């Protein structure tokens, strides 16, 4: 799964790395339950009362008792109205609790005894199954019904055993209005016309899956099909979005080739469907053979050329899950990193193979920075049962786990690494796994013992924190390096045993020395022919770590200009932002911002110049605003918004906002105008709101910019664009900006409160976060009421908790 990108960014902004969520109800289980029975096949027939957002279901489940004396069967079932239950064709007694359906057997079953359950039920699911429907305000909204099972939500629309430590074959039968299409797991067996204006679609998945990976998508979608090695590829999007299919999914076949070939395990399912839905409560979800994606990430054909990697990150992530997560599934949520770490690793692997190794190195460099910024993750091991529903999906199981798999690859070398993964997949195909299964498979396949590596990185917490000092001894002509591991035992982080390379350069050239660090304190000495010009600790940034290493700025300047790898130059660019009043540092950053061969280093140099924010830093950024890559120009233009003191920038940015060849750069110029509060900004932004652009990218940029501009004249514009009926992305930006305006204006707070029950998930979360940041205590009551409405497991709950925590922590601004 990928979490909703935009919302995660917002949450991260608000939370500053502090643990924030206090869940009271129905946290997902860290331990897999002991099972009384094995769910072997599930055949679900769903039909929908669309108008009432209700589902009617009939599910047939084949089970086998796993022990003697099983007198009743407990199924997970939340708020479903159970109408009848039969066992082997005979009516059966049953009872329900708020979380389960308990079916009594006539007589206790013996181990291995099989039964067939038939359950008829109905419900109006609050989770698990979602309706997105047209309305009077939104007549053009395509009707959609879709499911999201992870983590434990399938039980909101099917009564069943619903935890990853079981697998079942499945059939999904969907009766829907005749003009709809459906997508589900496996193979489409048949589509039948019914007599009442509906059609019934029958999908069958013969590969066993864990029930959080069941999927049903139905609605007014448009589908394009293709095939790859005899497997059906489906691409489905809401009607009206057809032109985005090609630019969004263009690399699907190449990714399938790459992953199948490198793993030596062909894509394991009979189809690969990718369906984008509106208002998806996740960023993407790897349902077996039928990934669900969000329309947020579809690529507009007119924006494809200025999009760096399109939607490849999410698409490769969910595709990698088809092996890691679906073919081989974590046994419990404590081992979720085995799903998400590999999905993250293969995002970067695709980027490395398709876009180049610098791109992948930079992606890891950014992941490392993000992980290090979340201090609370440091004391939590990768494999942990100490989580709640929101921390379960935090940065350890994504960024850190991806890093750990990268380091494993580095230790083993490509051949052994992929041989180990092959063994892991083959030995555990169709089964549920824990970390030890990966450990064992690697040793079986390569005879390389990785126990210590797993102890340090998987079962232990944190990462090495190094303090490094260097000295140059002119008498012995040597560079001395003193290295201390300063991570603390109270963070559950022990000493790490890490190999790395040290690079030392003098005027005659650079040399690289391999070292191994395993003790609390170690000293190293390297011969040199002259004073060092550069000393790089962990060349190429191959180890996840933090480093305190105070270097002479001259060494950083040299490293930025001459470092061989992208991470080493990016490190230098970042470190130089802390070097004040140093013309050489400024010149080096200015040079890198314009001329570094890799765009990511140019971006880091621009950002560092932006942090310096001196008058001398502005010129090089203005030059960088002419970069050939739109995503570099975008950062440069955005960063110019820091230079509020320069009156000439307003006209310059106004010009960029109307004339740059890339829409994303034009949108960035609008935001920069708002941030620097340029005198003409209001008029430029108001005009941009009414302009035409693909996906409304300029309008959304302008709406967003009204926030920092903080001009009360924007209130009616933002109110208009936040209203139901406008595009959801514009509404989100308008709501975010409204929250920042005129914080004493209670009418704005009331407008934001009115969106708490909006039909769109993205709008609800935008208004919750806007209210949280606004500081108006009058919002506490309604937010609390929403959280306590009995739906505390709803997808909005983490956002509500964040907003409430912020509001309660702040001094009130209005009553
Ligand atoms: Zn994922």
Short mmCIF file of C-alpha atoms in Angstrom, two decimals, residues 423-778:
data_model
loop_
_atom_site.label_atom_id
_atom_site.label_comp_id
_atom_site.label_asym_id
_atom_site.label_seq_id
_atom_site.Cartn_x
_atom_site.Cartn_y
_atom_site.Cartn_z
CA UNK A 423 14.94 -18.60 -2.99
CA UNK A 424 12.76 -16.55 -0.63
CA UNK A 425 9.98 -16.30 -3.23
CA UNK A 426 10.16 -19.91 -4.39
CA UNK A 427 10.36 -21.38 -0.90
CA UNK A 428 7.50 -19.25 0.43
CA UNK A 429 5.23 -18.82 -2.61
CA UNK A 430 1.61 -18.90 -1.52
CA UNK A 431 2.60 -18.70 2.12
CA UNK A 432 2.92 -16.23 4.96
CA UNK A 433 6.31 -15.14 6.20
CA UNK A 434 8.28 -13.55 9.01
CA UNK A 435 11.69 -11.93 8.77
CA UNK A 436 13.46 -15.17 9.66
CA UNK A 437 12.15 -16.74 6.43
CA UNK A 438 14.06 -14.15 4.42
CA UNK A 439 17.15 -14.62 6.57
CA UNK A 440 17.02 -18.38 6.07
CA UNK A 441 16.38 -18.18 2.32
CA UNK A 442 19.40 -15.93 1.80
CA UNK A 443 21.68 -18.28 3.69
CA UNK A 444 20.28 -21.33 1.88
CA UNK A 445 20.83 -19.73 -1.50
CA UNK A 446 24.19 -18.09 -0.91
CA UNK A 447 25.82 -19.76 2.13
CA UNK A 448 26.30 -16.24 3.46
CA UNK A 449 25.29 -15.81 7.08
CA UNK A 450 23.26 -12.62 7.52
CA UNK A 451 22.28 -13.20 11.15
CA UNK A 452 24.31 -10.30 12.51
CA UNK A 453 22.98 -7.99 9.84
CA UNK A 454 19.39 -8.94 10.76
CA UNK A 455 20.10 -8.58 14.48
CA UNK A 456 21.40 -5.06 13.98
CA UNK A 457 19.05 -3.75 11.33
CA UNK A 458 15.80 -5.75 11.58
CA UNK A 459 15.46 -6.85 15.20
CA UNK A 460 17.46 -3.95 16.66
CA UNK A 461 16.38 -0.33 16.38
CA UNK A 462 17.89 2.81 14.94
CA UNK A 463 20.96 3.27 12.79
CA UNK A 464 24.55 4.19 13.56
CA UNK A 465 25.09 7.78 14.63
CA UNK A 466 28.70 8.63 13.98
CA UNK A 467 30.85 11.37 15.37
CA UNK A 468 33.90 11.78 13.14
CA UNK A 469 37.05 13.90 13.56
CA UNK A 470 39.94 14.02 11.17
CA UNK A 471 43.51 15.27 11.56
CA UNK A 472 46.31 15.80 9.12
CA UNK A 473 49.83 15.08 10.33
CA UNK A 474 52.33 16.86 8.08
CA UNK A 475 55.26 15.05 9.71
CA UNK A 476 54.02 11.52 8.96
CA UNK A 477 52.01 12.64 5.93
CA UNK A 478 48.86 10.92 7.08
CA UNK A 479 45.20 11.62 7.64
CA UNK A 480 43.84 10.31 10.91
CA UNK A 481 40.14 9.55 11.35
CA UNK A 482 38.58 9.05 14.80
CA UNK A 483 35.14 7.47 14.59
CA UNK A 484 32.71 7.09 17.49
CA UNK A 485 29.29 5.44 17.44
CA UNK A 486 27.17 7.69 19.66
CA UNK A 487 23.72 6.07 19.38
CA UNK A 488 22.27 5.44 22.81
CA UNK A 489 21.27 2.13 24.41
CA UNK A 490 18.00 3.70 25.59
CA UNK A 491 17.06 3.96 21.91
CA UNK A 492 17.40 0.16 21.72
CA UNK A 493 20.20 0.67 19.24
CA UNK A 494 23.35 -1.37 19.79
CA UNK A 495 26.69 -1.03 18.06
CA UNK A 496 26.63 -1.57 14.31
CA UNK A 497 29.11 -3.52 12.26
CA UNK A 498 29.41 -1.67 8.96
CA UNK A 499 31.84 -1.79 6.09
CA UNK A 500 32.34 1.44 4.20
CA UNK A 501 34.78 3.35 2.05
CA UNK A 502 36.71 6.45 2.98
CA UNK A 503 37.78 8.70 0.15
CA UNK A 504 40.72 11.06 0.60
CA UNK A 505 41.76 13.48 -2.14
CA UNK A 506 44.88 15.60 -2.45
CA UNK A 507 46.14 17.72 -5.32
CA UNK A 508 47.48 14.58 -6.98
CA UNK A 509 44.13 12.80 -7.00
CA UNK A 510 41.66 10.79 -4.91
CA UNK A 511 42.10 7.41 -3.24
CA UNK A 512 39.49 5.17 -1.68
CA UNK A 513 40.11 2.99 1.39
CA UNK A 514 37.78 0.23 2.62
CA UNK A 515 37.32 0.12 6.40
CA UNK A 516 35.06 -1.73 8.80
CA UNK A 517 33.56 -0.10 11.85
CA UNK A 518 32.23 -2.34 14.60
CA UNK A 519 33.39 -0.81 17.89
CA UNK A 520 32.25 2.18 19.92
CA UNK A 521 35.44 4.06 19.09
CA UNK A 522 37.95 3.37 16.34
CA UNK A 523 40.82 5.24 14.76
CA UNK A 524 42.10 4.90 11.23
CA UNK A 525 45.10 6.32 9.42
CA UNK A 526 45.56 6.88 5.71
CA UNK A 527 48.82 7.83 3.96
CA UNK A 528 48.68 10.95 1.83
CA UNK A 529 51.23 12.84 -0.28
CA UNK A 530 49.98 16.31 0.69
CA UNK A 531 47.36 18.03 2.86
CA UNK A 532 43.89 16.61 2.08
CA UNK A 533 41.50 18.56 -0.10
CA UNK A 534 38.60 16.21 0.58
CA UNK A 535 37.77 13.55 3.18
CA UNK A 536 34.56 11.60 2.52
CA UNK A 537 33.21 9.33 5.23
CA UNK A 538 31.17 6.51 3.64
CA UNK A 539 31.79 7.33 0.00
CA UNK A 540 28.59 7.16 -2.03
CA UNK A 541 26.45 7.11 1.13
CA UNK A 542 25.94 3.36 1.23
CA UNK A 543 25.10 3.10 4.95
CA UNK A 544 21.93 4.42 6.56
CA UNK A 545 23.31 6.68 9.28
CA UNK A 546 23.69 10.13 10.69
CA UNK A 547 27.09 11.80 10.91
CA UNK A 548 28.53 14.68 12.88
CA UNK A 549 31.64 15.54 10.93
CA UNK A 550 32.80 19.13 11.13
CA UNK A 551 34.92 19.83 8.11
CA UNK A 552 36.81 22.88 7.04
CA UNK A 553 34.48 24.67 4.56
CA UNK A 554 37.27 24.43 1.98
CA UNK A 555 36.92 20.64 2.05
CA UNK A 556 33.17 20.90 1.52
CA UNK A 557 33.70 23.28 -1.37
CA UNK A 558 36.09 20.79 -2.95
CA UNK A 559 33.69 17.89 -2.29
CA UNK A 560 30.79 19.73 -3.91
CA UNK A 561 32.84 20.38 -7.02
CA UNK A 562 34.77 17.10 -7.22
CA UNK A 563 32.86 14.43 -5.29
CA UNK A 564 32.44 11.45 -7.55
CA UNK A 565 28.98 10.36 -6.43
CA UNK A 566 25.67 12.19 -6.28
CA UNK A 567 25.16 11.64 -2.51
CA UNK A 568 28.63 12.99 -1.69
CA UNK A 569 28.03 16.17 -3.66
CA UNK A 570 24.49 16.49 -2.27
CA UNK A 571 25.89 16.11 1.26
CA UNK A 572 28.38 18.90 0.59
CA UNK A 573 25.70 21.16 -0.89
CA UNK A 574 23.53 20.60 2.16
CA UNK A 575 26.36 21.16 4.65
CA UNK A 576 27.41 24.41 2.96
CA UNK A 577 24.06 26.03 3.79
CA UNK A 578 25.34 26.26 7.38
CA UNK A 579 28.51 28.10 6.32
CA UNK A 580 27.81 31.83 6.62
CA UNK A 581 29.76 34.76 5.22
CA UNK A 582 32.06 32.62 3.14
CA UNK A 583 32.46 33.81 -0.47
CA UNK A 584 34.07 30.53 -1.58
CA UNK A 585 31.14 28.52 -0.18
CA UNK A 586 28.66 30.83 -1.89
CA UNK A 587 30.51 30.61 -5.17
CA UNK A 588 30.66 26.80 -4.97
CA UNK A 589 26.91 26.58 -4.30
CA UNK A 590 26.20 29.02 -7.12
CA UNK A 591 28.33 27.01 -9.49
CA UNK A 592 26.73 23.69 -8.45
CA UNK A 593 23.23 25.17 -8.69
CA UNK A 594 23.83 25.89 -12.35
CA UNK A 595 26.35 23.34 -13.53
CA UNK A 596 26.37 20.15 -11.49
CA UNK A 597 25.93 17.29 -13.96
CA UNK A 598 23.10 15.77 -11.93
CA UNK A 599 19.89 17.73 -11.45
CA UNK A 600 19.38 16.57 -7.85
CA UNK A 601 22.63 18.19 -6.74
CA UNK A 602 21.60 21.37 -8.56
CA UNK A 603 18.35 21.28 -6.57
CA UNK A 604 20.18 20.79 -3.27
CA UNK A 605 22.53 23.67 -4.09
CA UNK A 606 19.53 25.89 -4.90
CA UNK A 607 17.86 24.95 -1.63
CA UNK A 608 21.04 25.71 0.31
CA UNK A 609 21.31 29.10 -1.37
CA UNK A 610 17.68 29.66 -0.40
CA UNK A 611 18.48 28.86 3.22
CA UNK A 612 21.40 31.29 3.17
CA UNK A 613 18.93 33.87 1.78
CA UNK A 614 21.55 36.58 1.46
CA UNK A 615 21.42 39.07 -1.41
CA UNK A 616 24.42 37.33 -3.00
CA UNK A 617 22.59 34.00 -3.00
CA UNK A 618 19.80 35.33 -5.20
CA UNK A 619 21.72 35.74 -8.45
CA UNK A 620 22.72 32.10 -8.88
CA UNK A 621 19.14 31.00 -8.10
CA UNK A 622 17.83 33.35 -10.77
CA UNK A 623 20.27 31.76 -13.20
CA UNK A 624 19.14 28.28 -12.10
CA UNK A 625 15.58 29.34 -12.92
CA UNK A 626 16.69 28.85 -16.56
CA UNK A 627 17.66 25.19 -16.02
CA UNK A 628 16.78 22.81 -18.83
CA UNK A 629 14.83 20.55 -16.46
CA UNK A 630 11.39 21.86 -15.44
CA UNK A 631 11.62 20.25 -11.98
CA UNK A 632 14.83 22.17 -11.29
CA UNK A 633 13.36 25.45 -12.55
CA UNK A 634 10.36 24.76 -10.33
CA UNK A 635 12.56 24.56 -7.20
CA UNK A 636 14.56 27.63 -8.22
CA UNK A 637 11.43 29.68 -8.86
CA UNK A 638 9.81 28.54 -5.61
CA UNK A 639 13.01 29.42 -3.74
CA UNK A 640 13.00 32.93 -5.17
CA UNK A 641 9.93 33.49 -2.99
CA UNK A 642 12.41 33.68 -0.06
CA UNK A 643 13.87 36.95 -1.38
CA UNK A 644 11.11 39.30 -0.30
CA UNK A 645 13.46 42.29 -0.19
CA UNK A 646 14.09 42.41 -3.96
CA UNK A 647 11.42 44.54 -5.72
CA UNK A 648 12.57 43.40 -9.16
CA UNK A 649 11.55 39.82 -8.45
CA UNK A 650 7.79 40.48 -8.61
CA UNK A 651 7.83 41.40 -12.31
CA UNK A 652 10.29 38.58 -13.05
CA UNK A 653 8.09 35.96 -11.37
CA UNK A 654 4.99 37.44 -12.98
CA UNK A 655 6.63 36.93 -16.33
CA UNK A 656 7.61 33.33 -15.51
CA UNK A 657 4.05 32.66 -14.34
CA UNK A 658 2.75 33.41 -17.81
CA UNK A 659 5.59 32.39 -20.09
CA UNK A 660 7.57 29.40 -18.84
CA UNK A 661 7.24 26.43 -21.16
CA UNK A 662 6.33 24.14 -18.22
CA UNK A 663 3.06 24.54 -16.35
CA UNK A 664 4.62 23.30 -13.12
CA UNK A 665 7.14 26.15 -13.24
CA UNK A 666 4.37 28.66 -13.94
CA UNK A 667 2.43 27.32 -10.94
CA UNK A 668 5.58 27.57 -8.78
CA UNK A 669 5.99 31.22 -9.82
CA UNK A 670 2.43 31.92 -8.63
CA UNK A 671 3.20 30.38 -5.25
CA UNK A 672 6.46 32.35 -5.01
CA UNK A 673 4.55 35.58 -5.76
CA UNK A 674 2.20 34.76 -2.89
CA UNK A 675 5.04 33.92 -0.55
CA UNK A 676 6.96 37.12 -1.21
CA UNK A 677 3.71 39.12 -1.05
CA UNK A 678 4.55 40.90 -4.30
CA UNK A 679 2.53 44.12 -4.77
CA UNK A 680 0.78 42.81 -7.89
CA UNK A 681 0.34 39.27 -6.54
CA UNK A 682 -3.37 39.47 -5.81
CA UNK A 683 -4.26 40.50 -9.36
CA UNK A 684 -1.94 37.93 -10.95
CA UNK A 685 -3.30 35.13 -8.77
CA UNK A 686 -6.92 36.14 -9.31
CA UNK A 687 -6.37 36.09 -13.07
CA UNK A 688 -4.65 32.68 -12.84
CA UNK A 689 -7.62 31.25 -10.95
CA UNK A 690 -9.74 31.96 -14.01
CA UNK A 691 -7.19 30.72 -16.54
CA UNK A 692 -7.29 27.44 -18.39
CA UNK A 693 -4.58 24.85 -17.84
CA UNK A 694 -4.29 21.05 -17.89
CA UNK A 695 -5.85 19.58 -14.74
CA UNK A 696 -6.29 23.18 -13.51
CA UNK A 697 -2.64 23.20 -12.41
CA UNK A 698 -2.32 27.01 -12.64
CA UNK A 699 -5.60 27.62 -10.87
CA UNK A 700 -4.63 25.25 -8.07
CA UNK A 701 -1.21 26.91 -7.76
CA UNK A 702 -2.89 30.30 -7.48
CA UNK A 703 -5.43 29.11 -4.91
CA UNK A 704 -2.60 27.61 -2.88
CA UNK A 705 -0.64 30.90 -3.12
CA UNK A 706 -3.48 32.90 -1.61
CA UNK A 707 -2.60 31.27 1.73
CA UNK A 708 0.84 32.83 2.21
CA UNK A 709 -0.28 36.04 0.46
CA UNK A 710 -2.77 36.52 3.30
CA UNK A 711 -4.90 39.15 1.54
CA UNK A 712 -8.52 39.32 2.79
CA UNK A 713 -9.72 40.07 -0.76
CA UNK A 714 -9.04 36.39 -1.51
CA UNK A 715 -11.70 35.14 0.93
CA UNK A 716 -14.64 35.22 -1.54
CA UNK A 717 -12.52 33.59 -4.27
CA UNK A 718 -11.37 30.82 -1.97
CA UNK A 719 -14.87 30.33 -0.60
CA UNK A 720 -16.19 29.98 -4.14
CA UNK A 721 -13.51 27.42 -5.12
CA UNK A 722 -13.80 25.42 -1.94
CA UNK A 723 -17.46 24.67 -2.59
CA UNK A 724 -19.00 21.37 -3.59
CA UNK A 725 -19.15 21.14 -7.37
CA UNK A 726 -15.67 22.50 -8.04
CA UNK A 727 -12.85 20.05 -8.86
CA UNK A 728 -11.66 18.22 -5.77
CA UNK A 729 -8.00 19.23 -6.23
CA UNK A 730 -8.99 22.93 -6.41
CA UNK A 731 -11.20 22.54 -3.38
CA UNK A 732 -8.29 21.08 -1.41
CA UNK A 733 -6.02 24.00 -2.30
CA UNK A 734 -8.73 26.57 -1.63
CA UNK A 735 -9.51 25.00 1.75
CA UNK A 736 -5.84 24.87 2.71
CA UNK A 737 -5.42 28.55 1.83
CA UNK A 738 -8.66 29.58 3.56
CA UNK A 739 -7.36 28.02 6.76
CA UNK A 740 -4.36 30.35 6.67
CA UNK A 741 -6.36 33.55 6.10
CA UNK A 742 -7.66 36.00 8.65
CA UNK A 743 -7.48 33.61 11.59
CA UNK A 744 -9.87 35.73 13.71
CA UNK A 745 -12.61 35.45 11.09
CA UNK A 746 -15.05 32.92 12.50
CA UNK A 747 -17.04 32.83 9.25
CA UNK A 748 -14.05 31.14 7.61
CA UNK A 749 -13.93 28.59 10.41
CA UNK A 750 -17.64 27.93 9.86
CA UNK A 751 -17.05 27.41 6.14
CA UNK A 752 -14.28 24.91 6.91
CA UNK A 753 -16.47 23.14 9.46
CA UNK A 754 -19.18 22.74 6.83
CA UNK A 755 -16.82 20.48 4.86
CA UNK A 756 -16.29 17.96 7.65
CA UNK A 757 -19.08 15.84 6.21
CA UNK A 758 -18.40 16.53 2.56
CA UNK A 759 -18.90 13.57 0.23
CA UNK A 760 -15.19 13.65 -0.75
CA UNK A 761 -12.54 12.08 1.47
CA UNK A 762 -9.87 14.49 0.18
CA UNK A 763 -12.05 17.48 1.04
CA UNK A 764 -12.83 16.18 4.53
CA UNK A 765 -9.15 15.62 5.30
CA UNK A 766 -8.20 19.02 3.84
CA UNK A 767 -10.73 20.78 6.05
CA UNK A 768 -9.71 18.79 9.14
CA UNK A 769 -6.06 19.74 8.63
CA UNK A 770 -6.93 23.37 7.80
CA UNK A 771 -8.95 23.61 11.02
CA UNK A 772 -6.10 22.04 12.97
CA UNK A 773 -3.66 24.65 11.71
CA UNK A 774 -6.03 27.56 12.16
CA UNK A 775 -6.00 27.70 15.94
CA UNK A 776 -9.68 28.53 16.32
CA UNK A 777 -10.78 26.63 19.43
CA UNK A 778 -14.41 26.71 18.33
#
